[in-house]
Short mmCIF file of C-alpha atoms in Angstrom, two decimals:
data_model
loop_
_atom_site.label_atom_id
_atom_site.label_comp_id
_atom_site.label_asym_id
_atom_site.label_seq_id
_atom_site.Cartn_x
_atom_site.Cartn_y
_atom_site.Cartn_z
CA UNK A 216 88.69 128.72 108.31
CA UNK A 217 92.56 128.32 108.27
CA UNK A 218 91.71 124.35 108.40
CA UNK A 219 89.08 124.07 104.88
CA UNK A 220 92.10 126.08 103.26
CA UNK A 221 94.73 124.13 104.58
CA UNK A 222 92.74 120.84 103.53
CA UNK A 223 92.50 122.15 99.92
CA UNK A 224 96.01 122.75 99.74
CA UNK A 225 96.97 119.07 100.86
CA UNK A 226 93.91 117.74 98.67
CA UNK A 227 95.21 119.83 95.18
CA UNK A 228 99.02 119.04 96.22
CA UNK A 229 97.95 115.71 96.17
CA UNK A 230 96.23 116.18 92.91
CA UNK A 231 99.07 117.58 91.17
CA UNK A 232 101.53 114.79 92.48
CA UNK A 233 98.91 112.27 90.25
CA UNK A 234 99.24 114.31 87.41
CA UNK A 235 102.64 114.69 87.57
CA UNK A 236 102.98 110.69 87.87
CA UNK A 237 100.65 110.27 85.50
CA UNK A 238 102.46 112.48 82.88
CA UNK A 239 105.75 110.84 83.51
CA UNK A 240 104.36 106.97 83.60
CA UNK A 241 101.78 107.59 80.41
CA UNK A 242 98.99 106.56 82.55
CA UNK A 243 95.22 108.17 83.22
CA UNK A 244 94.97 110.96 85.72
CA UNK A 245 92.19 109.22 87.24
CA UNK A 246 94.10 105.62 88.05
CA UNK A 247 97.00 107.83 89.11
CA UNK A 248 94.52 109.91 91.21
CA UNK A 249 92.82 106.59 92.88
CA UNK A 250 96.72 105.21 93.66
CA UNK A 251 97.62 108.19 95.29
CA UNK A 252 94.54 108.85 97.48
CA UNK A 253 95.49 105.29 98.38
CA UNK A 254 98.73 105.86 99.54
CA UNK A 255 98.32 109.36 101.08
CA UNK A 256 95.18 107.68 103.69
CA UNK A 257 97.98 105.22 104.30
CA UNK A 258 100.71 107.08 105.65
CA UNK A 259 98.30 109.69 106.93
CA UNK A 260 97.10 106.81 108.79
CA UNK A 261 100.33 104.68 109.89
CA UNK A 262 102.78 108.34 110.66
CA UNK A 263 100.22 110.63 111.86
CA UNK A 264 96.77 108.52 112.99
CA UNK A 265 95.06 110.89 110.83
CA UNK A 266 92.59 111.06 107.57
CA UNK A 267 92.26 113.15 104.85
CA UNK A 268 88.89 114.21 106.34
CA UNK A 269 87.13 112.40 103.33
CA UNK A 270 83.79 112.37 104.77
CA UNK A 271 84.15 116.32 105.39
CA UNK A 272 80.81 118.10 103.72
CA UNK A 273 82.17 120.22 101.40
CA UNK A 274 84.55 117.08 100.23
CA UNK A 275 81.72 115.47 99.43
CA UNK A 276 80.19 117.86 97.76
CA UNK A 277 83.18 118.93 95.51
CA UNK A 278 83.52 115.30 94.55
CA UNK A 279 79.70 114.71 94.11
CA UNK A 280 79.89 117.73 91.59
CA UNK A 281 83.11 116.26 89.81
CA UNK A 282 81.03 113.02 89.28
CA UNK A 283 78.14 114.98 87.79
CA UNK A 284 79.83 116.93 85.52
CA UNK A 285 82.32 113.80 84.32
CA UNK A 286 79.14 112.14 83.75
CA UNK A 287 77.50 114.27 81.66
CA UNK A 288 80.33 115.24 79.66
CA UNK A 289 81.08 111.57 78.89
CA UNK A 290 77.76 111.59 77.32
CA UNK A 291 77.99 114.71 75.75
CA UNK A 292 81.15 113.32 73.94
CA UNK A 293 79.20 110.91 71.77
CA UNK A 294 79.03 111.91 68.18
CA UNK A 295 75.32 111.26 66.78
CA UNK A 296 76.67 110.88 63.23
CA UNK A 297 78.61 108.13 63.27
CA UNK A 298 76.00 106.23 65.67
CA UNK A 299 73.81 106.58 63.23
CA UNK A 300 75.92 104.93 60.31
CA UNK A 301 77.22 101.79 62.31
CA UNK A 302 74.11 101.95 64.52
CA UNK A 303 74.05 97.93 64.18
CA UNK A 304 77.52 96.98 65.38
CA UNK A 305 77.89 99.29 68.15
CA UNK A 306 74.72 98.32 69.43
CA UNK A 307 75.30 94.45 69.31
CA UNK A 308 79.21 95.04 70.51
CA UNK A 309 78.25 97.58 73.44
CA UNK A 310 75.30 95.58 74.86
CA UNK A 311 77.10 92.19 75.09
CA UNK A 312 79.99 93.90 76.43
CA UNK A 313 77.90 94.72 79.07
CA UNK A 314 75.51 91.81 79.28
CA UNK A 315 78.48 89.17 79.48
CA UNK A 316 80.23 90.07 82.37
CA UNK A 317 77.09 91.57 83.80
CA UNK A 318 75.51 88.58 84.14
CA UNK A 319 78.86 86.23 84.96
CA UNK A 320 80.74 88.34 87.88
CA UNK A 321 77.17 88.69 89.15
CA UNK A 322 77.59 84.54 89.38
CA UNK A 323 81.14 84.42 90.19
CA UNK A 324 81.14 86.97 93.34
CA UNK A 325 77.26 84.86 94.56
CA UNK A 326 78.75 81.11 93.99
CA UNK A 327 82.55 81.40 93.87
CA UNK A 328 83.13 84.09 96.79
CA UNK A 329 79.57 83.36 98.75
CA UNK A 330 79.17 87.14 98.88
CA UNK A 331 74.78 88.40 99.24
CA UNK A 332 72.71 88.88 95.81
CA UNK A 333 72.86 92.41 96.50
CA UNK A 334 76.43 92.39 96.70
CA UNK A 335 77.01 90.15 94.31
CA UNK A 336 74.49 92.72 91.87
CA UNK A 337 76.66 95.85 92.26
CA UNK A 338 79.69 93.91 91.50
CA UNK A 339 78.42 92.67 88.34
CA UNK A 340 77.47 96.49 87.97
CA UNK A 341 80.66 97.66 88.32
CA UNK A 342 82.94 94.89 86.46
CA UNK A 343 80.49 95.42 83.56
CA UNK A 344 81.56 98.57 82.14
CA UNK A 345 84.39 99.97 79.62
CA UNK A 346 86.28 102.96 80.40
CA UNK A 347 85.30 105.28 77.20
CA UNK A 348 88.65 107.36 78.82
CA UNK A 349 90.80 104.63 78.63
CA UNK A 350 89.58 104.06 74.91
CA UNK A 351 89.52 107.37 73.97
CA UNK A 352 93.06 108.13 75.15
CA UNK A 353 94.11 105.36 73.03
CA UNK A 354 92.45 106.29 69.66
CA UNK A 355 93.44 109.91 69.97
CA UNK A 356 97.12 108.65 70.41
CA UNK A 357 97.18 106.34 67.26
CA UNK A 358 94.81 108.14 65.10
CA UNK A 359 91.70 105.61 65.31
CA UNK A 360 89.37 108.09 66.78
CA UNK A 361 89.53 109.06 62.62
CA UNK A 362 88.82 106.06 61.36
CA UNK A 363 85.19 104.15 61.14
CA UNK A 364 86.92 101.15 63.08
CA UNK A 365 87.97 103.70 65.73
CA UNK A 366 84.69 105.25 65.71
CA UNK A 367 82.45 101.85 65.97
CA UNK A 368 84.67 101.13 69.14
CA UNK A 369 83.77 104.34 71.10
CA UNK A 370 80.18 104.28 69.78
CA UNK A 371 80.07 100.83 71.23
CA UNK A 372 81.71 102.17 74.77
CA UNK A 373 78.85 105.08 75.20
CA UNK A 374 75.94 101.43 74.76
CA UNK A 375 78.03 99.76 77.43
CA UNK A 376 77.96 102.22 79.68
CA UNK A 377 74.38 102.88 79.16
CA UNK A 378 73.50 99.40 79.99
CA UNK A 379 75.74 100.26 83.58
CA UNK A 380 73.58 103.37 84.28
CA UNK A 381 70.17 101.60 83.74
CA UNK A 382 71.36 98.45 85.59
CA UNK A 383 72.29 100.51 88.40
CA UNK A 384 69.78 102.75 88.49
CA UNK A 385 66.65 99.47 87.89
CA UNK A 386 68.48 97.27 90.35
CA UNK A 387 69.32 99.73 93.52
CA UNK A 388 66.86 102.35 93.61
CA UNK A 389 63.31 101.57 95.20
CA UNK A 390 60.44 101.90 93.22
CA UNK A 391 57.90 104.80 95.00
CA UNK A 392 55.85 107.74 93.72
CA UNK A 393 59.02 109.60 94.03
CA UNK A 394 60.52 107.57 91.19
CA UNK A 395 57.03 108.58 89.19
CA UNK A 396 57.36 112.18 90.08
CA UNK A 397 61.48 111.91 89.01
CA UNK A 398 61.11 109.58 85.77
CA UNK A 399 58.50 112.10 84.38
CA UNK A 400 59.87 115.23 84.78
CA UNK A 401 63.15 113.83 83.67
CA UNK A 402 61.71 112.51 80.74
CA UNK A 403 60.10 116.02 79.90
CA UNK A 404 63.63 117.26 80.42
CA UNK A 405 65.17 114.88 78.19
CA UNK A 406 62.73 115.78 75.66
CA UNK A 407 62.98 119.37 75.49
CA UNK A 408 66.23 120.31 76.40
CA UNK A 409 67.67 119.76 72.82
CA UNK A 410 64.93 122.09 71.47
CA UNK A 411 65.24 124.88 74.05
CA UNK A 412 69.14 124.60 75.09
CA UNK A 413 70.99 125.59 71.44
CA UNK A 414 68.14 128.55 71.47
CA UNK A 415 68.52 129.68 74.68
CA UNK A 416 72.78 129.76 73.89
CA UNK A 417 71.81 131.77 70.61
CA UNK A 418 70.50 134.63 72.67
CA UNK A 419 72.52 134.10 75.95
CA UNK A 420 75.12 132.50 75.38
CA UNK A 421 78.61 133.90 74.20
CA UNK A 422 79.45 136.53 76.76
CA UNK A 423 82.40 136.40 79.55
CA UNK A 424 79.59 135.53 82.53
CA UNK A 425 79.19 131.93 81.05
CA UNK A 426 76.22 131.49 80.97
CA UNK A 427 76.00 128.30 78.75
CA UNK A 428 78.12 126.80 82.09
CA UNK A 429 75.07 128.22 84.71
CA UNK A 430 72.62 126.73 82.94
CA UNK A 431 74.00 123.45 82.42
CA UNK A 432 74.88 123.22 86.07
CA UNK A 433 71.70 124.18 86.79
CA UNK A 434 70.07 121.22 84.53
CA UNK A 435 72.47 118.58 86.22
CA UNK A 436 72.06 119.82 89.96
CA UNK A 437 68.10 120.50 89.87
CA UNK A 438 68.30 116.80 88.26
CA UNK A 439 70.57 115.60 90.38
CA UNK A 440 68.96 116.62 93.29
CA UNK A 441 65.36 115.05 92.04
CA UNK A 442 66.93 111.71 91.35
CA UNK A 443 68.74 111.75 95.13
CA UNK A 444 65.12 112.93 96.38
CA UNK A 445 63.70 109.57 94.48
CA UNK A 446 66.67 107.61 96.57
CA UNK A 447 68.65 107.24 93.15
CA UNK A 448 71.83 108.64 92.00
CA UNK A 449 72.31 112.08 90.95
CA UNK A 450 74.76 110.78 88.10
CA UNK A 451 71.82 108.53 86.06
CA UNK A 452 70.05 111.53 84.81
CA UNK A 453 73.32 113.69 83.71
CA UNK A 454 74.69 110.86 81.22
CA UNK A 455 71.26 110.81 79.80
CA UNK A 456 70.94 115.06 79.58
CA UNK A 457 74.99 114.84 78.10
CA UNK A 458 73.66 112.27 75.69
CA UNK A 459 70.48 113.63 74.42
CA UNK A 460 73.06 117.26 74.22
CA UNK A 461 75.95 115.84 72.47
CA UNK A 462 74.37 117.15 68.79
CA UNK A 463 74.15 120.53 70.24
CA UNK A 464 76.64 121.25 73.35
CA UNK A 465 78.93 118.33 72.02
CA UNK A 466 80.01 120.55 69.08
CA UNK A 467 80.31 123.23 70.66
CA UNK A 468 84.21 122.26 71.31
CA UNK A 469 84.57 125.57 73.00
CA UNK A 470 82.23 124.91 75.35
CA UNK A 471 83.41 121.54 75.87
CA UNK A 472 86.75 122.51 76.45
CA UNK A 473 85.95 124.92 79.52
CA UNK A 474 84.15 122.52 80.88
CA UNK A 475 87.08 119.79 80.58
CA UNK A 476 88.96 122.10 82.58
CA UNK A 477 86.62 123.25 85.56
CA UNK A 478 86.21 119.29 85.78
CA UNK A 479 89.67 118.04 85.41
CA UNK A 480 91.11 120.72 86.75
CA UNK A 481 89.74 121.40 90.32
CA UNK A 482 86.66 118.65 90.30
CA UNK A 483 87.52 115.32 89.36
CA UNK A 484 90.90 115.03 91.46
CA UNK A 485 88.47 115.38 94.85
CA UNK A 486 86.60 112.59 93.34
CA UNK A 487 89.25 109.86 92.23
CA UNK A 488 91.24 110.78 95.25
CA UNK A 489 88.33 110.37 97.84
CA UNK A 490 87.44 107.16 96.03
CA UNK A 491 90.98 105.85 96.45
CA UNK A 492 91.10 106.85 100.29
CA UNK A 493 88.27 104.31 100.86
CA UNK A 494 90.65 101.46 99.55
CA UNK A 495 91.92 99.29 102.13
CA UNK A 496 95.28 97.75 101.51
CA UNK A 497 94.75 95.02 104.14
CA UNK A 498 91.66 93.96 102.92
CA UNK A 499 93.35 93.42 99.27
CA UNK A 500 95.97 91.59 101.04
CA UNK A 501 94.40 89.31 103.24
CA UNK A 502 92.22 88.18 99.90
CA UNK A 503 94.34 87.83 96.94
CA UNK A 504 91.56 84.87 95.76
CA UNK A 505 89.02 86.94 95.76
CA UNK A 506 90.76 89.80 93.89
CA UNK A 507 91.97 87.39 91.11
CA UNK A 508 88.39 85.98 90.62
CA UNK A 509 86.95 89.17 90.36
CA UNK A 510 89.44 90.19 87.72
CA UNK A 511 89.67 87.17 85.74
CA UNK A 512 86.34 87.01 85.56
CA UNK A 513 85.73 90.33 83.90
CA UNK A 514 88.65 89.40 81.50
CA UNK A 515 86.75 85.98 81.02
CA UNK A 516 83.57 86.91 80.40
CA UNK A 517 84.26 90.08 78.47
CA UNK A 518 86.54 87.69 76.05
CA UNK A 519 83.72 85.37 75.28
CA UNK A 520 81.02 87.46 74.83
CA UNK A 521 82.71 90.62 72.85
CA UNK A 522 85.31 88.56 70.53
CA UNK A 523 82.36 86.65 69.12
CA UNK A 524 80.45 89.52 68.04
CA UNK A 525 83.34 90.87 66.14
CA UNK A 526 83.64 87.96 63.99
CA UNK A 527 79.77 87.70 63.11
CA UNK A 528 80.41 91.17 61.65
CA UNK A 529 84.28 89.78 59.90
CA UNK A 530 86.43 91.45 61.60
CA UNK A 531 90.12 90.91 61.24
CA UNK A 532 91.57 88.70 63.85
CA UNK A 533 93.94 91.87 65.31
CA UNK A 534 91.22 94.08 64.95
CA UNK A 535 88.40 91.77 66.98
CA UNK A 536 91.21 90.85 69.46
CA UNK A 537 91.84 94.70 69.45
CA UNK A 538 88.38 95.42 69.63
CA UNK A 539 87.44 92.36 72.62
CA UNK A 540 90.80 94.11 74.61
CA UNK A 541 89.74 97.67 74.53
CA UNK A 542 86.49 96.76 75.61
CA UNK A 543 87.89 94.99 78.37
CA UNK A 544 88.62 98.11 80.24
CA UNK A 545 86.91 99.79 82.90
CA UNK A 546 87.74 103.05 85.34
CA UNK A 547 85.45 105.55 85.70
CA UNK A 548 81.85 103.84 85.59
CA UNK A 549 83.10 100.77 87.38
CA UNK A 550 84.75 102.87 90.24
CA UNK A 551 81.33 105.67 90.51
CA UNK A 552 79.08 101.90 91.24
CA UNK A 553 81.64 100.79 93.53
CA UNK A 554 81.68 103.97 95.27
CA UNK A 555 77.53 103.99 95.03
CA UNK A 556 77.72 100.55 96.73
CA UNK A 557 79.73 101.21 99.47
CA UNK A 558 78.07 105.08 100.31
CA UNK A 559 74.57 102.84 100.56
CA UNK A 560 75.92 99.91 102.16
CA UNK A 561 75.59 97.69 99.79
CA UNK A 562 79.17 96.27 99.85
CA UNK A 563 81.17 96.98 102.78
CA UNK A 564 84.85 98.48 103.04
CA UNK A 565 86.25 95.22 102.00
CA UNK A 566 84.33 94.32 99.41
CA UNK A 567 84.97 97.92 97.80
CA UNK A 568 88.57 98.12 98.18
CA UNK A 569 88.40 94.48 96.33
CA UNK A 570 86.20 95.55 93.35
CA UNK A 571 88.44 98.84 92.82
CA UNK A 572 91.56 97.08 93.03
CA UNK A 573 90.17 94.76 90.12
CA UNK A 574 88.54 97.68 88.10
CA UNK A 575 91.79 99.35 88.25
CA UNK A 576 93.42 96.26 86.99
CA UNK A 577 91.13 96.19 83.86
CA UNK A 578 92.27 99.60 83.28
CA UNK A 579 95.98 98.99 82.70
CA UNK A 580 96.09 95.21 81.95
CA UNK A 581 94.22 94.95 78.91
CA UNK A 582 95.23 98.25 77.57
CA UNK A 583 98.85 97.23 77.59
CA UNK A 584 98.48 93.42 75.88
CA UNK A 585 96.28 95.18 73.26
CA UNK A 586 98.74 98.02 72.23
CA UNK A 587 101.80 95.49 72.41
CA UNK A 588 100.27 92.79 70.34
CA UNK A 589 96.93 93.91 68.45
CA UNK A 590 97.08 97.12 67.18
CA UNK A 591 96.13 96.76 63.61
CA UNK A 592 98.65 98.92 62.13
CA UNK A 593 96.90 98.59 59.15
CA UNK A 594 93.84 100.82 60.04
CA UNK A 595 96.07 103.68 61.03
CA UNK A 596 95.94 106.79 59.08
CA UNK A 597 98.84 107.19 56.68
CA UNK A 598 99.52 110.86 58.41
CA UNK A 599 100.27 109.46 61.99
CA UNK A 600 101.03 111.89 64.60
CA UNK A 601 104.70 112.72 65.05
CA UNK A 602 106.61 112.19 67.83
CA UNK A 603 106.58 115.83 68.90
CA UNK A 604 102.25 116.06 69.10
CA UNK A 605 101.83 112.55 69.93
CA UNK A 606 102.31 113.11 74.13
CA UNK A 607 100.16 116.16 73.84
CA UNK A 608 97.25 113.80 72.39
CA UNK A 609 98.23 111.70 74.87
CA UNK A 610 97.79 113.91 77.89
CA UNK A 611 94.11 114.86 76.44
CA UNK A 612 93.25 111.74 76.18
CA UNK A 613 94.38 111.16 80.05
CA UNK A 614 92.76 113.95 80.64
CA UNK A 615 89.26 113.09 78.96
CA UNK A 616 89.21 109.64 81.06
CA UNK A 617 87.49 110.90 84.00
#
């Protein structure tokens, strides 16, 4: 037993040296997370011709639960209101953000790097997304979460990612009786859980055994584990339950909250750092062509489709540019279909350490152009937060980026 505890202690220590980089850079905890699980399976590797024992049962399972979770409280973080008001723009924004570079890294990774249609389908998956962490951490640092410019954006970020979980889910997961069996009772689920769940809270919830946490694990985990039975992924259903929950568990900020931190406390780091022990750092190396397509053309093809939209509905030029450059991001989503890809050997080793190099890229590239030239200053609410709060917001932004 001396071993699982030992490995947990290496696995945490290795969590807290992410956050502790990621505090002192300004960066996500989850890109700090993938770097370091990077470079710990490298030296573990080279000095001691040893792993990190990713592939370890209960590794897997603690990360498979930090995906869940992440999942469903991304969805859960969607506020209903302000969908409904600027229903219109988010909608057009969020689906050609995903469409665009959907549809051209699909074409760049079959024509321009000659890798399979299946292949060349999951990366179009994964480079299609937008980080909603990235984005969030970004508003909540500058104030825009406030405004309704701030609040179109992130509305927009929840209908990208959408169009990622459906793509993946339609594309990669065979069509049987089982997917009957799962679609229908998840659809009953989806139906009455926002009816049942803020009754069954009323006269449950409240008390030190935390409840409201049982039962919400036990909604994502007996989904889950329908959707893996249906040869899917146990992550589709719990972005839909945190979605169709966001007007009743999303306000409950208390709630929310403890959740955050069983997730990005002890969860999430056994996810991002498992996902970054799968990179290879020869593979990036020996293809720095194939890297820089990938990238470019996610940068490409979200620029053409997304700045477009924002001037049919007159944005400013800093604001669409803003706008176009935010949406540019990806992390979380991008890296959970990678990681999907390579666990069902869709993509090999290679191919994954390529497409998370490049969705790590959008995560930091974009993000930094847009703050250094685009931020329309303009927008920003006349009580900005001082210099003493401002890191604090920062850090639960990084934090929320799972």
């Amino acid at each position: 037993m001396y071993e699982v505890w030992g490995m947990a202690a290496l696995w945490l220590g290795l969590a807290l040296v992410a956050t502790l980089l990621s505090i002192r850079l300004r960066i996500a905890t989850a890109l700090s997370e993938i770097v370091v699980g990077t470079v710990a399976q490298l030296l573990l590797g080279v000095f001691l011709a040893t792993s990190l024992g990713a592939d370890q049962p209960w590794i897997k399972f603690l990360s498979g639960t930090g995906a869940i979770v992440l999942t469903f409280l991304a969805g859960a973080e969607i506020d209903p209101d302000v969908f409904r008001q600027k229903w219109k723009e988010a909608s057009v924004i969020g689906l050609i953000s995903f469409a665009a570079p959907f549809l051209g890294c699909t074409a760049a990774a079959y024509y321009l790097l000659g890798w399979t249609i299946r292949a060349s389908w999951l990366a179009g998956v994964a480079l299609s997304t937008t980080s909603v962490a990235v984005v969030y951490a970004v508003m909540l640092e500058l104030g825009l979460n406030k405004t309704d410019f701030g609040k179109t954006v992130l509305a927009a970020c929840f209908i990208t990612d959408l169009g990622t979980v459906i793509a993946l889910g339609l594309l990669f997961a065979p069509f049987t009786i089982r997917t009957v069996a799962f679609a229908a009772v998840a659809a009953i689920a989806f139906v009455t859980l926002p009816y049942l769940t803020p009754r069954f809270f009323r006269k449950f919830g409240g008390r030190p055994s935390e409840v409201e946490t049982k039962f919400l694990l036990l909604v994502l985990f007996g989904l889950g584990s329908l959707a893996a039975w249906a040869e899917s992924e146990a992550v589709l259903p719990a972005y839909v339950v945190g979605m169709v929950l966001a007007g009743t568990v999303g306000r409950d900020h208390a709630l929310i909250r403890r959740l955050r931190t069983l997730t990005f406390g002890f969860l999430t780091p056994f996810y991002f750092l498992r996902a970054g022990s799968y990179i290879s750092v020869s593979a990036i190396v020996a293809a720095p062509f194939a890297l820089l397509v990938l990238f470019l053309s996610k940068m490409a093809t979200k620029i053409a489709g997304v700045y477009p939209a924002t001037k049919f509905f007159r944005y400013a030029q800093k604001e669409g540019m803003y706008t176009t450059l935010l949406m540019s991001t990806g992390l979380t989503f991008g890296s959970i279909s990678a990681l999907f890809g390579l666990t069902h050997g869709i993509i090999d080793k290679g191919q994954y350490s390529l497409l998370l190099a490049a969705v790590i890229g959008s995560a930091v590239i974009p993000t930094i152009i847009a703050n250094a030239y685009f931020v329309p200053k303009y927008l920003l609410p006349k009580s900005v937060p001082s210099e003493k709060t401002a890191p604090a917001a920062a850090g639960m932004g990084a934090k929320a980026e799972g």
